[in-house]
């Protein structure tokens, strides 16, 4: 079991699975106030090797609750120990840890269902070591791929802990997004020893873990848009230098633009994906439809005197702004003339 950490880390990345039945926007029991009896001295929703190491003949709990907390009554304390001369790091995993001591590569870190896209994991810690050891925390969001039958990594973040004094210190890690897919599970793993030279007695205390969503890009296309035949509409989003913009034809899946604005001149369903510097995505959709309302010559959604003026201007040789040719042909005879004015006057009168 020596240097068990070196085997845990690749297992975390490759063997993370989620068990259905739980979803929450925050970190489950991230304040470590709930420690149910019969849970092998583990906080609620978290697991550790305590079930194996805490009883006969080892009697070593590397994860325990402590009253040395940042807020509230309790925090989680992870301490590196030894069993029969072998160094055992304090290890705590969100969800369920299925530890296979005979075949470490078969160990599974089974997280919890989670469908949000936080931008950051943050919290408070204390770390102490008798040597040059350091602690580690990793967070991983994944999604099950039905085609491959495996989990895809959606986002990850890693924090390294070193001694910072006797008081609690704030920590945070940006989640780096690898995919725009919606995650379906989360796993968080913390270790009191993560260096090649693990030191018995190295201790990590964690409290008040939470997510921050403030870095999520804001995307608003303004809803569906009607355009007149022969006209266009330009969607324009706020330009941020570090952001990437991907416009997609939702009917075909084709990428149709990569700028912060897009001009559309025909009916189509569009989706835009905006990603910040860490790959965190945000989405919005809109339907561009052909606006057809006989008499509404200027395409403003209402029939009034302005439409009558626009029709007269058109057939007398002027070029009115925002002119919907198909709508101006109010009687739909293929010609715009005084008859369309008469029909538009009638439609306007009916709307009063």
PDB file of C-alpha atoms in Angstrom, residues 32 35 62 64-71 74-79 92 123-128 135 137 161 165-171 190-192 202-209:
ATOM      1  CA  UNK A  32     -19.019  19.136   6.788  1.00  0.00           C
ATOM      2  CA  UNK A  35     -21.527  13.131  10.198  1.00  0.00           C
ATOM      3  CA  UNK A  62      -7.314   8.779   8.313  1.00  0.00           C
ATOM      4  CA  UNK A  64     -12.295  12.227  11.094  1.00  0.00           C
ATOM      5  CA  UNK A  65     -14.392  15.227  12.070  1.00  0.00           C
ATOM      6  CA  UNK A  66     -12.742  18.044  13.965  1.00  0.00           C
ATOM      7  CA  UNK A  67     -14.052  20.978  15.942  1.00  0.00           C
ATOM      8  CA  UNK A  68     -11.239  23.075  14.476  1.00  0.00           C
ATOM      9  CA  UNK A  69     -13.561  24.538  11.839  1.00  0.00           C
ATOM     10  CA  UNK A  70     -13.719  27.655   9.705  1.00  0.00           C
ATOM     11  CA  UNK A  71     -17.447  28.109  10.417  1.00  0.00           C
ATOM     12  CA  UNK A  74     -17.215  20.703  12.362  1.00  0.00           C
ATOM     13  CA  UNK A  75     -14.673  20.367   9.571  1.00  0.00           C
ATOM     14  CA  UNK A  76     -13.079  17.341   7.866  1.00  0.00           C
ATOM     15  CA  UNK A  77      -9.588  16.357   9.000  1.00  0.00           C
ATOM     16  CA  UNK A  78      -7.407  14.112   6.830  1.00  0.00           C
ATOM     17  CA  UNK A  79      -4.191  12.743   8.362  1.00  0.00           C
ATOM     18  CA  UNK A  92     -11.659  11.477   1.146  1.00  0.00           C
ATOM     19  CA  UNK A 123     -13.250  26.690   0.281  1.00  0.00           C
ATOM     20  CA  UNK A 124     -10.995  26.996   3.321  1.00  0.00           C
ATOM     21  CA  UNK A 125      -8.117  24.842   4.521  1.00  0.00           C
ATOM     22  CA  UNK A 126      -5.339  24.316   7.011  1.00  0.00           C
ATOM     23  CA  UNK A 127      -2.300  22.243   6.145  1.00  0.00           C
ATOM     24  CA  UNK A 128       0.604  21.050   8.281  1.00  0.00           C
ATOM     25  CA  UNK A 135      -1.915  18.000   0.080  1.00  0.00           C
ATOM     26  CA  UNK A 137      -7.762  18.325  -3.986  1.00  0.00           C
ATOM     27  CA  UNK A 161      -2.049  22.627  -0.327  1.00  0.00           C
ATOM     28  CA  UNK A 165       0.153  29.367   9.056  1.00  0.00           C
ATOM     29  CA  UNK A 166      -2.148  28.484  11.925  1.00  0.00           C
ATOM     30  CA  UNK A 167      -5.333  30.109  10.599  1.00  0.00           C
ATOM     31  CA  UNK A 168      -7.669  28.912   7.874  1.00  0.00           C
ATOM     32  CA  UNK A 169      -6.700  30.036   4.373  1.00  0.00           C
ATOM     33  CA  UNK A 170      -8.996  30.558   1.415  1.00  0.00           C
ATOM     34  CA  UNK A 171      -8.442  28.479  -1.723  1.00  0.00           C
ATOM     35  CA  UNK A 190      -8.855  15.213  -1.299  1.00  0.00           C
ATOM     36  CA  UNK A 191      -5.535  13.830  -0.025  1.00  0.00           C
ATOM     37  CA  UNK A 192      -3.428  14.805   2.974  1.00  0.00           C
ATOM     38  CA  UNK A 202       0.769  15.408   7.370  1.00  0.00           C
ATOM     39  CA  UNK A 203      -2.651  16.871   8.040  1.00  0.00           C
ATOM     40  CA  UNK A 204      -5.246  18.607   5.857  1.00  0.00           C
ATOM     41  CA  UNK A 205      -8.368  20.246   7.313  1.00  0.00           C
ATOM     42  CA  UNK A 206     -11.123  21.272   4.868  1.00  0.00           C
ATOM     43  CA  UNK A 207     -14.255  23.337   5.453  1.00  0.00           C
ATOM     44  CA  UNK A 208     -16.923  25.347   3.624  1.00  0.00           C
ATOM     45  CA  UNK A 209     -16.458  23.919   0.136  1.00  0.00           C
TER      46      UNK A 209
END
